[in-house]
Amino acid sequence: MMKSNITFGVSTWLWQSPFTTNSIALFPKIKSMGFDVVEIPLENPSLVDVAQVKQALSDNGLTPTVCIVFGDDKDLTAEDPILHENCFEFAKRCFEQAKALEVDFVAGPLYAAVGKARLATDEQRKIEWDRSVKNLGKLASLAREHALQIALEPLNRFESDLINTADEVMRLIGDINEDCVKVALDGFHMTIEENNIRKAINSVGDKLIHVQVSENHRGIPGTGLTPWQDFADGLKDIEYNGAMVIESFTPEIKELAAAVNIWRKLADDQDSFAKQGLEFLKRTFND
């Protein structure tokens, strides 16, 4: 076991999508389960009254983290510059809300649209890589205007053909060359793509500012094949002291379940998922 300053959280995606002002009804339950952090996925900022959310966070003693993703109409690697502008406009609205919630960063696979996975030629991959680098530089400037960092998250090969591993995201960050661009790692994606989770975490080092987890099958942490001791050792190696957030999804929200390919129940119910997952994570990552 390791002593750490890791704080444990859960994404509201475990129960609902999209996040709205009414989602604050989840906060008392999340706090009562023993979580200190709640992850807010901003899918549609117009559905969120930030003042009410901020008050509910304070009332329940919860710290927020924020994540966003780009869908098919938002893609920094696309040939059509309108899709780039869609990203910037959406990100600006999310950054404004994130700043109002007093978070330090926004996490997500912001380099391309989620689900863009094809057998592209080397030439096309280079073109799209360069577009991503250029446009993420612009996004970084926008984040700085809101006193935020960006944490880029590698995805598995079925959800992205651009950034799948820690090494790739570090190469992308090097090409962007902006201090406010950091890394988020998700254990689910890592179990698919990495050769060694501990080495992958070490390769990111102090660029890592956010961690998400579920099992290799997207289920309850501790019920699958994830090498959790390697995960714990890697975070200990780099003295990680940020949040660790359970991120999975409810099969009850059909559109979301289809988007992340969840075809079966992963727990008896979502509350049990959260409780059992937190108990396991605290045993594994804390004394």
JSON list of N, CA, C and O in Angstrom, two decimals, residues 78-101:
[
{"chain": "A", "resi": 78, "resn": "ALA", "atom": "N", "xyz": [-10.07, 18.25, -38.75]},
{"chain": "A", "resi": 78, "resn": "ALA", "atom": "CA", "xyz": [-10.87, 18.21, -39.98]},
{"chain": "A", "resi": 78, "resn": "ALA", "atom": "C", "xyz": [-10.33, 19.17, -41.03]},
{"chain": "A", "resi": 78, "resn": "ALA", "atom": "O", "xyz": [-9.68, 20.17, -40.73]},
{"chain": "A", "resi": 79, "resn": "GLU", "atom": "N", "xyz": [-10.64, 18.85, -42.27]},
{"chain": "A", "resi": 79, "resn": "GLU", "atom": "CA", "xyz": [-10.27, 19.75, -43.37]},
{"chain": "A", "resi": 79, "resn": "GLU", "atom": "C", "xyz": [-11.11, 21.02, -43.35]},
{"chain": "A", "resi": 79, "resn": "GLU", "atom": "O", "xyz": [-10.63, 22.09, -43.70]},
{"chain": "A", "resi": 80, "resn": "ASP", "atom": "N", "xyz": [-12.36, 20.90, -42.93]},
{"chain": "A", "resi": 80, "resn": "ASP", "atom": "CA", "xyz": [-13.29, 22.03, -42.91]},
{"chain": "A", "resi": 80, "resn": "ASP", "atom": "C", "xyz": [-13.03, 22.92, -41.71]},
{"chain": "A", "resi": 80, "resn": "ASP", "atom": "O", "xyz": [-13.22, 22.50, -40.56]},
{"chain": "A", "resi": 81, "resn": "PRO", "atom": "N", "xyz": [-12.61, 24.17, -41.92]},
{"chain": "A", "resi": 81, "resn": "PRO", "atom": "CA", "xyz": [-12.31, 25.05, -40.77]},
{"chain": "A", "resi": 81, "resn": "PRO", "atom": "C", "xyz": [-13.53, 25.39, -39.92]},
{"chain": "A", "resi": 81, "resn": "PRO", "atom": "O", "xyz": [-13.38, 25.81, -38.78]},
{"chain": "A", "resi": 82, "resn": "ILE", "atom": "N", "xyz": [-14.73, 25.19, -40.46]},
{"chain": "A", "resi": 82, "resn": "ILE", "atom": "CA", "xyz": [-15.93, 25.44, -39.67]},
{"chain": "A", "resi": 82, "resn": "ILE", "atom": "C", "xyz": [-15.96, 24.51, -38.46]},
{"chain": "A", "resi": 82, "resn": "ILE", "atom": "O", "xyz": [-16.39, 24.90, -37.36]},
{"chain": "A", "resi": 83, "resn": "LEU", "atom": "N", "xyz": [-15.49, 23.28, -38.64]},
{"chain": "A", "resi": 83, "resn": "LEU", "atom": "CA", "xyz": [-15.45, 22.33, -37.52]},
{"chain": "A", "resi": 83, "resn": "LEU", "atom": "C", "xyz": [-14.45, 22.76, -36.47]},
{"chain": "A", "resi": 83, "resn": "LEU", "atom": "O", "xyz": [-14.63, 22.49, -35.28]},
{"chain": "A", "resi": 84, "resn": "HIS", "atom": "N", "xyz": [-13.38, 23.45, -36.89]},
{"chain": "A", "resi": 84, "resn": "HIS", "atom": "CA", "xyz": [-12.43, 24.01, -35.92]},
{"chain": "A", "resi": 84, "resn": "HIS", "atom": "C", "xyz": [-13.11, 25.10, -35.11]},
{"chain": "A", "resi": 84, "resn": "HIS", "atom": "O", "xyz": [-12.99, 25.15, -33.88]},
{"chain": "A", "resi": 85, "resn": "GLU", "atom": "N", "xyz": [-13.81, 25.99, -35.81]},
{"chain": "A", "resi": 85, "resn": "GLU", "atom": "CA", "xyz": [-14.49, 27.10, -35.14]},
{"chain": "A", "resi": 85, "resn": "GLU", "atom": "C", "xyz": [-15.55, 26.59, -34.17]},
{"chain": "A", "resi": 85, "resn": "GLU", "atom": "O", "xyz": [-15.75, 27.18, -33.10]},
{"chain": "A", "resi": 86, "resn": "ASN", "atom": "N", "xyz": [-16.22, 25.50, -34.55]},
{"chain": "A", "resi": 86, "resn": "ASN", "atom": "CA", "xyz": [-17.19, 24.90, -33.63]},
{"chain": "A", "resi": 86, "resn": "ASN", "atom": "C", "xyz": [-16.52, 24.49, -32.32]},
{"chain": "A", "resi": 86, "resn": "ASN", "atom": "O", "xyz": [-17.08, 24.65, -31.23]},
{"chain": "A", "resi": 87, "resn": "CYS", "atom": "N", "xyz": [-15.31, 23.93, -32.44]},
{"chain": "A", "resi": 87, "resn": "CYS", "atom": "CA", "xyz": [-14.54, 23.53, -31.25]},
{"chain": "A", "resi": 87, "resn": "CYS", "atom": "C", "xyz": [-14.23, 24.75, -30.38]},
{"chain": "A", "resi": 87, "resn": "CYS", "atom": "O", "xyz": [-14.43, 24.72, -29.16]},
{"chain": "A", "resi": 88, "resn": "PHE", "atom": "N", "xyz": [-13.73, 25.81, -31.01]},
{"chain": "A", "resi": 88, "resn": "PHE", "atom": "CA", "xyz": [-13.32, 26.98, -30.24]},
{"chain": "A", "resi": 88, "resn": "PHE", "atom": "C", "xyz": [-14.52, 27.63, -29.55]},
{"chain": "A", "resi": 88, "resn": "PHE", "atom": "O", "xyz": [-14.42, 28.05, -28.39]},
{"chain": "A", "resi": 89, "resn": "GLU", "atom": "N", "xyz": [-15.65, 27.69, -30.25]},
{"chain": "A", "resi": 89, "resn": "GLU", "atom": "CA", "xyz": [-16.83, 28.32, -29.67]},
{"chain": "A", "resi": 89, "resn": "GLU", "atom": "C", "xyz": [-17.36, 27.50, -28.50]},
{"chain": "A", "resi": 89, "resn": "GLU", "atom": "O", "xyz": [-17.69, 28.03, -27.44]},
{"chain": "A", "resi": 90, "resn": "PHE", "atom": "N", "xyz": [-17.42, 26.18, -28.70]},
{"chain": "A", "resi": 90, "resn": "PHE", "atom": "CA", "xyz": [-17.88, 25.30, -27.63]},
{"chain": "A", "resi": 90, "resn": "PHE", "atom": "C", "xyz": [-16.93, 25.35, -26.44]},
{"chain": "A", "resi": 90, "resn": "PHE", "atom": "O", "xyz": [-17.36, 25.45, -25.28]},
{"chain": "A", "resi": 91, "resn": "ALA", "atom": "N", "xyz": [-15.63, 25.26, -26.73]},
{"chain": "A", "resi": 91, "resn": "ALA", "atom": "CA", "xyz": [-14.64, 25.28, -25.66]},
{"chain": "A", "resi": 91, "resn": "ALA", "atom": "C", "xyz": [-14.69, 26.58, -24.87]},
{"chain": "A", "resi": 91, "resn": "ALA", "atom": "O", "xyz": [-14.57, 26.58, -23.64]},
{"chain": "A", "resi": 92, "resn": "LYS", "atom": "N", "xyz": [-14.90, 27.69, -25.56]},
{"chain": "A", "resi": 92, "resn": "LYS", "atom": "CA", "xyz": [-14.97, 28.98, -24.87]},
{"chain": "A", "resi": 92, "resn": "LYS", "atom": "C", "xyz": [-16.10, 28.98, -23.86]},
{"chain": "A", "resi": 92, "resn": "LYS", "atom": "O", "xyz": [-15.93, 29.43, -22.72]},
{"chain": "A", "resi": 93, "resn": "ARG", "atom": "N", "xyz": [-17.27, 28.47, -24.25]},
{"chain": "A", "resi": 93, "resn": "ARG", "atom": "CA", "xyz": [-18.41, 28.42, -23.33]},
{"chain": "A", "resi": 93, "resn": "ARG", "atom": "C", "xyz": [-18.10, 27.50, -22.15]},
{"chain": "A", "resi": 93, "resn": "ARG", "atom": "O", "xyz": [-18.43, 27.82, -20.99]},
{"chain": "A", "resi": 94, "resn": "CYS", "atom": "N", "xyz": [-17.46, 26.37, -22.43]},
{"chain": "A", "resi": 94, "resn": "CYS", "atom": "CA", "xyz": [-17.10, 25.45, -21.35]},
{"chain": "A", "resi": 94, "resn": "CYS", "atom": "C", "xyz": [-16.04, 26.04, -20.44]},
{"chain": "A", "resi": 94, "resn": "CYS", "atom": "O", "xyz": [-16.10, 25.88, -19.21]},
{"chain": "A", "resi": 95, "resn": "PHE", "atom": "N", "xyz": [-15.06, 26.72, -21.03]},
{"chain": "A", "resi": 95, "resn": "PHE", "atom": "CA", "xyz": [-14.00, 27.33, -20.22]},
{"chain": "A", "resi": 95, "resn": "PHE", "atom": "C", "xyz": [-14.58, 28.41, -19.30]},
{"chain": "A", "resi": 95, "resn": "PHE", "atom": "O", "xyz": [-14.14, 28.55, -18.15]},
{"chain": "A", "resi": 96, "resn": "GLU", "atom": "N", "xyz": [-15.54, 29.16, -19.81]},
{"chain": "A", "resi": 96, "resn": "GLU", "atom": "CA", "xyz": [-16.17, 30.19, -18.97]},
{"chain": "A", "resi": 96, "resn": "GLU", "atom": "C", "xyz": [-16.85, 29.55, -17.76]},
{"chain": "A", "resi": 96, "resn": "GLU", "atom": "O", "xyz": [-16.73, 30.05, -16.63]},
{"chain": "A", "resi": 97, "resn": "GLN", "atom": "N", "xyz": [-17.53, 28.43, -17.98]},
{"chain": "A", "resi": 97, "resn": "GLN", "atom": "CA", "xyz": [-18.19, 27.77, -16.87]},
{"chain": "A", "resi": 97, "resn": "GLN", "atom": "C", "xyz": [-17.18, 27.12, -15.93]},
{"chain": "A", "resi": 97, "resn": "GLN", "atom": "O", "xyz": [-17.35, 27.15, -14.71]},
{"chain": "A", "resi": 98, "resn": "ALA", "atom": "N", "xyz": [-16.12, 26.55, -16.51]},
{"chain": "A", "resi": 98, "resn": "ALA", "atom": "CA", "xyz": [-15.09, 25.93, -15.67]},
{"chain": "A", "resi": 98, "resn": "ALA", "atom": "C", "xyz": [-14.42, 26.98, -14.78]},
{"chain": "A", "resi": 98, "resn": "ALA", "atom": "O", "xyz": [-14.17, 26.73, -13.59]},
{"chain": "A", "resi": 99, "resn": "LYS", "atom": "N", "xyz": [-14.14, 28.14, -15.35]},
{"chain": "A", "resi": 99, "resn": "LYS", "atom": "CA", "xyz": [-13.54, 29.20, -14.55]},
{"chain": "A", "resi": 99, "resn": "LYS", "atom": "C", "xyz": [-14.47, 29.63, -13.43]},
{"chain": "A", "resi": 99, "resn": "LYS", "atom": "O", "xyz": [-14.04, 29.85, -12.28]},
{"chain": "A", "resi": 100, "resn": "ALA", "atom": "N", "xyz": [-15.77, 29.72, -13.73]},
{"chain": "A", "resi": 100, "resn": "ALA", "atom": "CA", "xyz": [-16.74, 30.10, -12.71]},
{"chain": "A", "resi": 100, "resn": "ALA", "atom": "C", "xyz": [-16.82, 29.07, -11.59]},
{"chain": "A", "resi": 100, "resn": "ALA", "atom": "O", "xyz": [-17.08, 29.41, -10.44]},
{"chain": "A", "resi": 101, "resn": "LEU", "atom": "N", "xyz": [-16.55, 27.81, -11.93]},
{"chain": "A", "resi": 101, "resn": "LEU", "atom": "CA", "xyz": [-16.54, 26.74, -10.93]},
{"chain": "A", "resi": 101, "resn": "LEU", "atom": "C", "xyz": [-15.21, 26.65, -10.19]},
{"chain": "A", "resi": 101, "resn": "LEU", "atom": "O", "xyz": [-15.04, 25.81, -9.29]}
]
